[in-house]
Amino acid sequence: MTSAEDDRLASQRALWQAEAAGFDAEPDHGLLDPDVRAAWRALLEPHLPPAPADVVDLGCGTGSLAVLLAEQGHRVRGTDLAPAMVAAARAKAESAGVADRVTVVEGDAGHPSYEPGSADVVLCRHVLWALPDPAAALAAWGRLLRPGGLLLLVEGRWHTGGGLDAATTTRLVVDHVTGAGTPQVEHLADRDDLWGGPVADERYLLHARLPPR
Ligand SMILES: C[S@@+](CC[C@H](N)C(=O)[O-])C[C@H]1O[C@@H](n2cnc3c(N)ncnc32)[C@H](O)[C@@H]1O
């Protein structure tokens, strides 16, 4: 890794360290409102294989989605850059009684440390757009999947100008996730139930499945 990459990761880590304590206050971050929580469960559940599946959550933050999926019986491995996020995710899994199904490590989602072919599902919400090389990250994430595995990306193109629109993410997945075929996109901008209120961005779930062996 070059020192420029090290510097970029260090500044991202510092930024997210500072965000960790207040992160769950946003309804879609903490999933503390039972209706918002139920909406995310209902969004993701139809795509997931029967439990227990091996799920990797990259840039897992405070672990809200990791715990949600562990509560449904899945085995979840999360990675996050910021130690305070990792600590929050571990604490959340502990207090939800699913610590035996949630393992969270500190690391770079762009270079996940997991064994290739060890996951049934790779999940990433609101992280891909901020990585320096989304194409290389997606290629690495695709390699984590077993045959028939599922890539689930929740992304958006923010009103601030940041983010990735659905067409760009679709093209990135087609070009860089070997065997992903044609991803499907579900647009979520009008789903106030997921966000806890109206949003002014493009937001979507992209799912792509590798062929069975
Ligand atoms: C917008 S938050 C999303 C958190 C979580 N995915 C969620 O949806 O609740 C972005 C998260 O990505 C993490 N992150 C940013 N860059 C990262 C990287 N290169 N590797 C791993 N995590 C990263 C941050 O620490 C933060 O927890």
Coordinates of C-alpha atoms and ligand atoms in Angstrom, one line a residue:
M1 CA 0.0 0.0 0.0
T2 CA 1.4 3.5 -0.9
S3 CA 1.7 6.2 1.7
A4 CA -1.0 8.2 -0.1
E5 CA -3.4 5.3 0.4
D6 CA -2.3 5.0 4.0
D7 CA -3.0 8.7 4.5
R8 CA -6.4 8.4 2.8
L9 CA -7.4 5.5 5.0
A10 CA -6.2 7.3 8.1
S11 CA -8.3 10.3 7.4
Q12 CA -11.4 8.2 6.6
R13 CA -10.8 6.3 9.9
A14 CA -10.6 9.5 11.8
L15 CA -13.7 10.9 10.2
W16 CA -15.7 7.8 11.0
Q17 CA -14.3 7.5 14.5
A18 CA -15.8 10.9 15.2
E19 CA -19.2 9.8 13.7
A20 CA -19.5 6.5 15.6
A21 CA -21.1 7.8 18.9
G22 CA -23.9 9.6 17.2
F23 CA -24.3 7.4 14.1
D24 CA -27.3 5.4 15.3
A25 CA -29.5 8.5 15.7
E26 CA -30.4 8.5 12.0
P27 CA -33.4 6.1 11.7
D28 CA -31.9 4.0 8.9
H29 CA -28.6 3.8 10.7
G30 CA -29.7 2.6 14.1
L31 CA -32.9 0.9 13.1
L32 CA -34.2 1.8 16.5
D33 CA -37.7 2.5 15.4
P34 CA -39.5 -0.9 15.1
D35 CA -41.2 0.2 11.9
V36 CA -38.0 1.2 10.2
R37 CA -36.3 -2.0 11.5
A38 CA -39.2 -4.1 10.1
A39 CA -39.0 -2.3 6.7
W40 CA -35.3 -3.2 6.4
R41 CA -35.9 -6.8 7.4
A42 CA -38.7 -7.0 4.8
L43 CA -36.5 -5.5 2.1
L44 CA -33.6 -7.8 2.6
E45 CA -35.2 -11.1 3.7
P46 CA -36.7 -12.1 0.3
H47 CA -33.2 -12.0 -1.3
L48 CA -31.4 -14.0 1.3
P49 CA -30.8 -17.7 1.2
P50 CA -32.4 -19.8 4.0
A51 CA -30.6 -19.4 7.3
P52 CA -28.0 -20.0 8.3
A53 CA -26.1 -18.4 5.4
D54 CA -22.6 -16.9 5.6
V55 CA -23.0 -13.2 5.2
V56 CA -20.2 -10.6 4.9
D57 CA -21.1 -7.0 5.7
L58 CA -18.4 -4.6 4.4
G59 CA -18.2 -1.2 6.1
C60 CA -20.6 -2.6 8.7
G61 CA -20.6 0.6 10.8
T62 CA -22.4 0.1 14.2
G63 CA -23.6 -3.3 13.0
S64 CA -27.3 -2.6 12.6
L65 CA -27.7 -4.7 9.5
A66 CA -25.3 -7.4 10.7
V67 CA -27.3 -7.8 13.9
L68 CA -30.6 -7.7 11.9
L69 CA -29.5 -10.6 9.8
A70 CA -28.0 -12.5 12.7
E71 CA -31.3 -12.3 14.4
Q72 CA -32.7 -14.2 11.4
G73 CA -30.2 -17.0 12.0
H74 CA -27.5 -15.9 9.6
R75 CA -23.7 -16.0 10.4
V76 CA -22.4 -12.6 9.8
R77 CA -18.8 -11.3 9.5
G78 CA -18.4 -7.6 9.4
T79 CA -15.5 -5.4 8.6
D80 CA -15.1 -1.7 9.4
L81 CA -12.2 0.8 9.2
A82 CA -13.1 2.7 12.4
P83 CA -12.3 1.0 15.8
A84 CA -15.2 2.8 17.4
M85 CA -17.6 1.4 14.8
V86 CA -16.2 -2.1 15.4
A87 CA -16.7 -1.7 19.1
A88 CA -20.2 -0.5 18.7
A89 CA -21.1 -3.4 16.4
R90 CA -19.7 -5.9 18.8
A91 CA -21.6 -4.3 21.7
K92 CA -24.8 -4.3 19.6
A93 CA -24.4 -8.0 18.8
E94 CA -23.8 -8.8 22.5
S95 CA -26.8 -6.9 23.7
A96 CA -29.0 -8.4 21.0
G97 CA -27.9 -11.9 22.1
V98 CA -26.4 -12.8 18.7
A99 CA -22.7 -12.4 19.5
D100 CA -22.1 -16.0 18.7
R101 CA -23.2 -15.3 15.1
V102 CA -21.5 -11.9 14.5
T103 CA -17.8 -11.5 14.2
V104 CA -16.5 -8.0 13.5
V105 CA -13.0 -7.0 12.6
E106 CA -11.2 -3.8 11.9
G107 CA -10.1 -3.6 8.2
D108 CA -10.4 -2.0 4.8
A109 CA -13.5 -3.0 2.9
G110 CA -11.6 -2.5 -0.3
H111 CA -9.3 -5.3 0.6
P112 CA -11.3 -7.7 2.7
S113 CA -9.4 -10.3 4.6
Y114 CA -11.9 -13.2 4.2
E115 CA -11.2 -16.4 2.3
P116 CA -12.3 -16.4 -1.3
G117 CA -15.4 -18.4 -1.9
S118 CA -16.4 -18.3 1.8
A119 CA -19.6 -16.2 1.6
D120 CA -23.2 -16.9 0.5
V121 CA -24.0 -13.1 0.6
V122 CA -21.8 -10.0 0.4
L123 CA -23.7 -7.0 1.7
C124 CA -22.6 -3.4 1.6
R125 CA -24.7 -0.4 2.5
H126 CA -23.5 3.2 1.7
V127 CA -19.8 2.4 1.5
L128 CA -18.9 1.5 -2.1
W129 CA -19.3 5.0 -3.4
A130 CA -16.7 6.4 -0.9
L131 CA -14.0 3.8 -1.8
P132 CA -11.1 5.1 -3.9
D133 CA -11.4 2.2 -6.4
P134 CA -15.0 0.8 -6.5
A135 CA -14.2 -1.4 -9.5
A136 CA -11.3 -3.2 -7.7
A137 CA -13.4 -3.5 -4.5
L138 CA -16.3 -5.1 -6.4
A139 CA -13.9 -7.6 -8.1
A140 CA -12.6 -8.5 -4.6
W141 CA -16.1 -8.8 -3.2
G142 CA -17.2 -11.1 -6.1
R143 CA -14.3 -13.4 -5.3
L144 CA -15.6 -13.8 -1.7
L145 CA -18.8 -15.4 -3.0
R146 CA -19.5 -19.1 -3.4
P147 CA -21.2 -20.3 -6.6
G148 CA -24.8 -19.1 -6.5
G149 CA -23.8 -16.3 -4.1
L150 CA -25.5 -13.0 -3.8
L151 CA -24.1 -9.5 -3.9
L152 CA -26.4 -7.0 -2.2
L153 CA -25.6 -3.3 -2.5
V154 CA -27.5 -0.5 -0.9
E155 CA -26.3 2.7 -2.5
G156 CA -27.3 6.1 -3.7
R157 CA -26.5 9.3 -5.5
W158 CA -26.8 12.0 -2.8
H159 CA -28.3 15.4 -3.2
T160 CA -24.9 16.7 -2.1
G161 CA -23.4 15.4 -5.4
G162 CA -21.6 12.4 -3.9
G163 CA -22.6 8.8 -4.4
L164 CA -23.1 6.5 -7.3
D165 CA -26.2 6.4 -9.4
A166 CA -27.8 3.0 -10.1
A167 CA -26.7 2.9 -13.8
T168 CA -23.1 3.5 -12.8
T169 CA -23.1 0.8 -10.1
T170 CA -24.8 -1.6 -12.4
R171 CA -22.1 -1.1 -15.0
L172 CA -19.4 -1.5 -12.4
V173 CA -20.9 -4.8 -11.2
V174 CA -21.3 -6.1 -14.8
D175 CA -17.8 -5.2 -15.7
H176 CA -16.0 -6.2 -12.5
V177 CA -17.9 -9.0 -10.7
T178 CA -17.1 -12.1 -12.6
G179 CA -20.2 -14.1 -13.5
A180 CA -22.6 -11.6 -11.9
G181 CA -24.8 -11.5 -15.0
T182 CA -27.4 -8.7 -15.1
P183 CA -27.9 -7.1 -11.7
Q184 CA -31.5 -6.1 -10.7
V185 CA -32.1 -2.7 -9.2
E186 CA -34.9 -1.8 -6.8
H187 CA -35.4 1.9 -6.4
L188 CA -35.9 3.1 -2.8
A189 CA -36.1 6.8 -2.9
D190 CA -39.9 6.9 -2.2
R191 CA -39.6 4.3 0.6
D192 CA -40.1 6.6 3.6
D193 CA -40.5 3.5 5.7
L194 CA -36.8 2.6 5.2
W195 CA -35.4 6.1 5.8
G196 CA -37.8 7.2 8.6
G197 CA -39.1 10.1 6.4
P198 CA -38.8 11.5 2.9
V199 CA -35.4 11.7 1.2
A200 CA -34.2 13.8 -1.7
D201 CA -31.6 11.5 -3.2
E202 CA -31.5 8.6 -5.6
R203 CA -31.5 5.5 -3.4
Y204 CA -31.6 1.8 -4.4
L205 CA -30.9 -1.8 -3.7
L206 CA -28.9 -3.7 -6.3
H207 CA -28.8 -7.4 -6.2
A208 CA -26.7 -9.7 -8.4
R209 CA -26.4 -13.5 -8.1
L210 CA -23.5 -15.6 -9.3
P211 CA -24.4 -18.7 -11.3
P212 CA -24.6 -22.0 -9.4
R213 CA -21.6 -24.2 -9.9
Ligands
LIG1 C1 -22.3 5.5 6.0 S1 -21.5 4.4 7.1 C2 -22.5 2.9 6.7 C3 -22.4 1.9 7.8 C4 -23.2 0.7 7.6 N1 -22.9 0.0 6.3 C5 -24.7 1.0 7.6 O1 -25.3 1.0 6.6 O2 -25.2 1.2 8.7 C6 -20.0 4.1 6.4 C7 -19.1 3.1 7.2 O3 -18.1 2.6 6.3 C8 -16.9 2.6 7.0 N2 -15.8 2.7 6.1 C9 -15.5 3.8 5.3 N3 -14.4 3.5 4.5 C10 -14.1 2.2 4.8 C11 -13.2 1.3 4.3 N4 -12.3 1.6 3.4 N5 -13.1 0.1 4.8 C12 -14.0 -0.3 5.8 N6 -14.9 0.5 6.3 C13 -15.0 1.7 5.8 C14 -17.0 3.7 8.0 O4 -16.2 3.6 9.2 C15 -18.5 3.7 8.4 O5 -18.7 2.8 9.5

